[in-house]
mmCIF file of C-alpha atoms in Angstrom:
data_model
loop_
_atom_site.group_PDB
_atom_site.id
_atom_site.type_symbol
_atom_site.label_atom_id
_atom_site.label_comp_id
_atom_site.label_asym_id
_atom_site.label_seq_id
_atom_site.Cartn_x
_atom_site.Cartn_y
_atom_site.Cartn_z
ATOM 1 C CA MET S 1 41.276 89.408 -46.146
ATOM 2 C CA ASN S 2 38.124 89.201 -44.174
ATOM 3 C CA ASN S 3 37.061 86.204 -46.266
ATOM 4 C CA PRO S 4 39.221 83.088 -46.074
ATOM 5 C CA ALA S 5 40.578 81.845 -49.424
ATOM 6 C CA ASN S 6 39.355 78.376 -48.664
ATOM 7 C CA ARG S 7 38.038 76.288 -45.766
ATOM 8 C CA ARG S 8 39.063 72.729 -45.005
ATOM 9 C CA ALA S 9 36.398 70.473 -43.516
ATOM 10 C CA ALA S 10 37.499 68.991 -40.199
ATOM 11 C CA THR S 11 36.288 67.349 -37.044
ATOM 12 C CA GLY S 12 35.941 70.135 -34.461
ATOM 13 C CA PRO S 13 36.731 73.802 -35.221
ATOM 14 C CA ALA S 14 37.025 74.564 -38.934
ATOM 15 C CA MET S 15 40.339 75.591 -40.386
ATOM 16 C CA ASP S 16 40.496 78.639 -42.655
ATOM 17 C CA LEU S 17 43.144 78.270 -45.398
ATOM 18 C CA VAL S 18 45.092 81.486 -46.085
ATOM 19 C CA PRO S 19 47.576 81.997 -48.938
ATOM 20 C CA THR S 20 50.899 83.526 -47.928
ATOM 21 C CA PRO S 21 54.127 84.259 -49.776
ATOM 22 C CA VAL S 22 55.591 80.935 -48.419
ATOM 23 C CA GLY S 23 52.662 78.657 -48.830
ATOM 24 C CA THR S 24 49.214 78.053 -47.370
ATOM 25 C CA ALA S 25 48.776 78.740 -43.689
ATOM 26 C CA GLY S 26 45.867 77.433 -41.506
ATOM 27 C CA ILE S 27 43.810 79.293 -38.911
ATOM 28 C CA THR S 28 41.755 77.252 -36.472
ATOM 29 C CA TRP S 29 39.305 79.562 -34.705
ATOM 30 C CA HIS S 30 37.932 79.112 -31.220
ATOM 31 C CA ARG S 31 35.546 82.065 -31.171
ATOM 32 C CA ALA S 32 34.255 83.815 -28.106
ATOM 33 C CA PRO S 33 30.571 84.666 -27.891
ATOM 34 C CA ARG S 34 29.805 88.236 -28.688
ATOM 35 C CA PRO S 35 30.897 90.778 -27.540
ATOM 36 C CA VAL S 36 34.450 89.823 -28.351
ATOM 37 C CA ARG S 37 36.923 91.771 -26.211
ATOM 38 C CA ALA S 38 40.204 90.597 -27.786
ATOM 39 C CA VAL S 39 41.712 87.935 -29.988
ATOM 40 C CA ALA S 40 44.755 85.824 -29.198
ATOM 41 C CA LEU S 41 46.715 84.884 -32.332
ATOM 42 C CA LEU S 42 48.922 82.009 -31.279
ATOM 43 C CA GLY S 43 51.506 80.034 -33.237
ATOM 44 C CA HIS S 44 53.135 76.617 -32.691
ATOM 45 C CA GLY S 45 56.690 75.455 -32.259
ATOM 46 C CA THR S 46 58.833 73.463 -34.757
ATOM 47 C CA ALA S 47 58.419 70.105 -33.031
ATOM 48 C CA THR S 48 54.626 70.178 -32.451
ATOM 49 C CA GLY S 49 51.639 71.908 -34.134
ATOM 50 C CA VAL S 50 48.652 73.625 -32.642
ATOM 51 C CA GLU S 51 47.669 70.323 -30.941
ATOM 52 C CA ALA S 52 50.232 71.276 -28.222
ATOM 53 C CA ALA S 53 48.629 70.956 -24.804
ATOM 54 C CA ASP S 54 49.205 74.577 -23.710
ATOM 55 C CA LEU S 55 47.725 76.065 -26.912
ATOM 56 C CA GLN S 56 44.738 73.762 -26.709
ATOM 57 C CA ALA S 57 44.254 74.632 -23.016
ATOM 58 C CA LEU S 58 44.205 78.367 -23.842
ATOM 59 C CA ALA S 59 41.863 77.716 -26.744
ATOM 60 C CA ALA S 60 39.464 75.947 -24.399
ATOM 61 C CA VAL S 61 39.446 78.570 -21.715
ATOM 62 C CA LEU S 62 39.895 82.044 -23.166
ATOM 63 C CA PRO S 63 36.767 82.229 -25.332
ATOM 64 C CA GLY S 64 34.602 81.848 -22.276
ATOM 65 C CA HIS S 65 36.093 85.194 -21.112
ATOM 66 C CA GLY S 66 35.354 87.056 -24.370
ATOM 67 C CA ILE S 67 38.772 86.337 -25.939
ATOM 68 C CA SER S 68 38.661 84.592 -29.315
ATOM 69 C CA VAL S 69 41.633 82.309 -30.008
ATOM 70 C CA ALA S 70 43.124 81.850 -33.497
ATOM 71 C CA LEU S 71 45.654 78.969 -33.685
ATOM 72 C CA ILE S 72 47.993 79.497 -36.649
ATOM 73 C CA THR S 73 49.467 76.513 -38.461
ATOM 74 C CA GLN S 74 52.501 77.584 -40.416
ATOM 75 C CA PRO S 75 52.826 76.523 -44.057
ATOM 76 C CA TYR S 76 55.747 74.281 -43.380
ATOM 77 C CA ARG S 77 53.616 72.384 -40.851
ATOM 78 C CA MET S 78 50.699 72.221 -43.329
ATOM 79 C CA ASN S 79 53.088 70.730 -45.913
ATOM 80 C CA ARG S 80 54.713 68.317 -43.340
ATOM 81 C CA THR S 81 58.221 69.615 -44.220
ATOM 82 C CA ARG S 82 60.895 71.598 -42.555
ATOM 83 C CA THR S 83 61.355 73.756 -45.674
ATOM 84 C CA GLY S 84 60.130 77.207 -44.718
ATOM 85 C CA SER S 85 60.891 76.969 -40.977
ATOM 86 C CA ASP S 86 63.720 79.487 -41.245
ATOM 87 C CA GLU S 87 63.205 82.780 -39.485
ATOM 88 C CA ALA S 88 62.000 84.831 -42.468
ATOM 89 C CA SER S 89 59.372 82.421 -43.724
ATOM 90 C CA PRO S 90 57.240 82.096 -40.533
ATOM 91 C CA ASP S 91 57.413 85.876 -40.179
ATOM 92 C CA ALA S 92 56.143 86.316 -43.754
ATOM 93 C CA ALA S 93 53.234 83.903 -43.116
ATOM 94 C CA TRP S 94 52.382 85.741 -39.932
ATOM 95 C CA LYS S 95 52.138 88.992 -41.798
ATOM 96 C CA ALA S 96 49.709 87.429 -44.243
ATOM 97 C CA VAL S 97 47.387 85.968 -41.530
ATOM 98 C CA TRP S 98 47.608 89.041 -39.285
ATOM 99 C CA PRO S 99 44.678 90.973 -40.926
ATOM 100 C CA MET S 100 42.361 88.097 -40.171
ATOM 101 C CA ALA S 101 42.695 88.982 -36.452
ATOM 102 C CA ALA S 102 43.322 92.764 -36.763
ATOM 103 C CA ASP S 103 40.253 93.332 -38.912
ATOM 104 C CA LEU S 104 38.047 92.183 -36.065
ATOM 105 C CA GLY S 105 38.639 95.628 -34.458
ATOM 106 C CA VAL S 106 39.667 94.400 -31.040
ATOM 107 C CA PRO S 107 43.062 94.209 -29.368
ATOM 108 C CA VAL S 108 45.302 91.426 -30.685
ATOM 109 C CA ILE S 109 47.403 89.432 -28.333
ATOM 110 C CA SER S 110 50.182 88.026 -30.423
ATOM 111 C CA GLY S 111 51.916 84.889 -29.179
ATOM 112 C CA GLY S 112 52.738 81.254 -29.323
ATOM 113 C CA ARG S 113 54.975 78.581 -27.935
ATOM 114 C CA SER S 114 58.719 78.142 -28.587
ATOM 115 C CA ALA S 115 59.384 79.113 -32.284
ATOM 116 C CA GLY S 116 55.892 80.552 -32.406
ATOM 117 C CA SER S 117 56.748 82.929 -29.547
ATOM 118 C CA GLN S 118 59.787 84.082 -31.402
ATOM 119 C CA VAL S 119 57.628 85.037 -34.446
ATOM 120 C CA ALA S 120 55.406 87.096 -32.100
ATOM 121 C CA CYS S 121 58.357 88.778 -30.485
ATOM 122 C CA ARG S 122 59.977 89.764 -33.763
ATOM 123 C CA THR S 123 56.738 91.119 -35.360
ATOM 124 C CA ALA S 124 54.686 92.628 -32.430
ATOM 125 C CA GLU S 125 55.761 96.195 -32.845
ATOM 126 C CA GLN S 126 55.663 96.200 -36.629
ATOM 127 C CA PHE S 127 52.124 94.729 -36.779
ATOM 128 C CA GLY S 128 50.704 96.687 -33.834
ATOM 129 C CA ALA S 129 50.115 93.876 -31.380
ATOM 130 C CA HIS S 130 48.548 95.001 -28.082
ATOM 131 C CA ALA S 131 50.819 92.586 -26.128
ATOM 132 C CA VAL S 132 52.862 89.468 -26.549
ATOM 133 C CA LEU S 133 52.377 85.997 -24.922
ATOM 134 C CA ALA S 134 55.568 83.855 -25.038
ATOM 135 C CA LEU S 135 55.148 80.210 -23.999
ATOM 136 C CA ALA S 136 58.306 78.224 -23.502
ATOM 137 C CA TYR S 137 60.588 80.881 -25.164
ATOM 138 C CA PRO S 138 63.785 79.223 -26.385
ATOM 139 C CA LEU S 139 66.163 81.679 -24.707
ATOM 140 C CA LEU S 140 69.338 79.584 -25.213
ATOM 141 C CA GLY S 141 68.713 79.125 -28.944
ATOM 142 C CA PRO S 142 67.422 79.700 -31.420
ATOM 143 C CA GLY S 143 65.949 82.621 -29.390
ATOM 144 C CA SER S 144 68.002 85.286 -27.599
ATOM 145 C CA PRO S 145 67.776 87.795 -24.866
ATOM 146 C CA ALA S 146 68.042 90.552 -27.462
ATOM 147 C CA GLU S 147 65.062 89.233 -29.448
ATOM 148 C CA LEU S 148 62.922 88.856 -26.327
ATOM 149 C CA LEU S 149 63.752 92.329 -25.020
ATOM 150 C CA ALA S 150 62.944 93.909 -28.366
ATOM 151 C CA THR S 151 59.165 93.182 -28.528
ATOM 152 C CA GLY S 152 58.221 96.754 -27.881
ATOM 153 C CA ARG S 153 55.038 95.554 -26.176
ATOM 154 C CA PRO S 154 54.035 94.275 -22.774
ATOM 155 C CA THR S 155 55.052 90.648 -22.703
ATOM 156 C CA LEU S 156 54.170 87.633 -20.540
ATOM 157 C CA ILE S 157 56.683 84.724 -20.548
ATOM 158 C CA LEU S 158 55.550 81.385 -19.172
ATOM 159 C CA GLN S 159 58.543 79.210 -18.679
ATOM 160 C CA GLY S 160 59.003 75.703 -17.380
ATOM 161 C CA GLU S 161 61.298 75.349 -14.312
ATOM 162 C CA ARG S 162 63.191 72.571 -16.116
ATOM 163 C CA ASP S 163 63.123 73.942 -19.635
ATOM 164 C CA PRO S 164 66.398 72.924 -21.321
ATOM 165 C CA PHE S 165 66.047 75.863 -23.766
ATOM 166 C CA GLY S 166 66.157 78.293 -20.895
ATOM 167 C CA ARG S 167 65.222 77.909 -17.211
ATOM 168 C CA PRO S 168 63.599 80.952 -15.545
ATOM 169 C CA ASP S 169 66.796 81.561 -13.537
ATOM 170 C CA GLN S 170 68.754 81.919 -16.792
ATOM 171 C CA PHE S 171 66.720 84.814 -18.107
ATOM 172 C CA PRO S 172 68.278 88.321 -17.921
ATOM 173 C CA ALA S 173 66.855 91.059 -15.759
ATOM 174 C CA LEU S 174 63.587 92.080 -17.381
ATOM 175 C CA PRO S 175 62.014 95.614 -17.654
ATOM 176 C CA SER S 176 58.681 96.146 -15.859
ATOM 177 C CA ASP S 177 56.601 95.528 -18.963
ATOM 178 C CA LEU S 178 58.074 92.008 -19.420
ATOM 179 C CA GLU S 179 56.747 89.525 -16.856
ATOM 180 C CA LEU S 180 58.170 86.038 -16.229
ATOM 181 C CA VAL S 181 56.153 83.306 -14.542
ATOM 182 C CA GLU S 182 57.828 79.988 -13.617
ATOM 183 C CA ILE S 183 55.784 76.837 -14.288
ATOM 184 C CA PRO S 184 57.003 74.481 -11.438
ATOM 185 C CA ALA S 185 58.804 71.221 -12.480
ATOM 186 C CA ALA S 186 57.769 71.680 -16.105
ATOM 187 C CA ASN S 187 60.003 71.056 -19.188
ATOM 188 C CA HIS S 188 59.856 72.743 -22.584
ATOM 189 C CA THR S 189 56.467 71.220 -23.465
ATOM 190 C CA PHE S 190 55.207 71.863 -19.966
ATOM 191 C CA ASP S 191 55.262 68.182 -19.052
ATOM 192 C CA VAL S 192 55.868 67.475 -15.377
ATOM 193 C CA PRO S 193 56.774 64.328 -13.521
ATOM 194 C CA GLY S 194 53.584 62.300 -12.943
ATOM 195 C CA SER S 195 50.634 62.355 -15.349
ATOM 196 C CA SER S 196 48.306 63.498 -12.640
ATOM 197 C CA SER S 197 50.053 66.847 -12.511
ATOM 198 C CA ARG S 198 49.256 67.803 -16.135
ATOM 199 C CA PRO S 199 45.745 69.268 -15.440
ATOM 200 C CA ALA S 200 47.061 71.441 -12.614
ATOM 201 C CA THR S 201 49.939 72.686 -14.859
ATOM 202 C CA MET S 202 47.593 73.584 -17.737
ATOM 203 C CA ARG S 203 45.294 75.357 -15.215
ATOM 204 C CA LEU S 204 48.193 77.420 -13.926
ATOM 205 C CA ILE S 205 49.084 78.409 -17.498
ATOM 206 C CA THR S 206 45.549 79.481 -18.363
ATOM 207 C CA ASP S 207 44.967 81.254 -15.031
ATOM 208 C CA GLU S 208 48.205 83.251 -15.338
ATOM 209 C CA THR S 209 47.519 84.099 -18.958
ATOM 210 C CA LEU S 210 43.905 85.180 -18.254
ATOM 211 C CA ARG S 211 44.890 87.437 -15.337
ATOM 212 C CA TRP S 212 47.652 89.025 -17.477
ATOM 213 C CA ILE S 213 45.361 89.576 -20.477
ATOM 214 C CA GLU S 214 42.721 91.182 -18.199
ATOM 215 C CA ARG S 215 45.437 93.667 -16.988
ATOM 216 C CA GLN S 216 46.384 94.432 -20.608
ATOM 217 C CA LEU S 217 42.855 95.011 -21.726
ATOM 218 C CA ALA S 218 42.250 97.330 -18.704
ATOM 219 C CA ARG S 219 44.932 99.689 -20.188
ATOM 220 C CA THR S 220 43.172 99.884 -23.547
#
């Protein structure tokens, strides 16, 4: 699957179209200059797509540090329908797009925001992810402590202080390979009171993510 099945013309980064058992998925690449040290394969939530501010912030920052970013648009989002947003369908699509990252021959950080982080948690061990990045994990549903604790890989959780789907103080005790970072005053989409606070919040997310990825790559 090194060659995409199709490519959609777009303003900005091109989107590769990849057939999956549940429809066509999209991969928007934000490539790091060579040598590439790792790739972050990141999925979106159910309410927003890869245009989410946190995903876009990571896509803007990580390539400058040798980490390519692949933003995955699930088939149900491509088709603008909720059909296929059940648990099994996104996992099946993730399996189909995974070789596009794995074939690069560098460590793959599997992750995403909200529902996308759930897909990463459920599949990380099966697909051989190097680590898991969970943005705004929906602990209180549809996620669960059991799902989060079963990643089998080092995991970074970035969680808003006011996230209604699970505040940091509602998380269970975590083993040493799962790290939880609280994003002050942020909700589930990492919005904070006062528009002037958004750049600082995104900078905190990218800084924490980059420091954590550097630690994970150091153990390669």
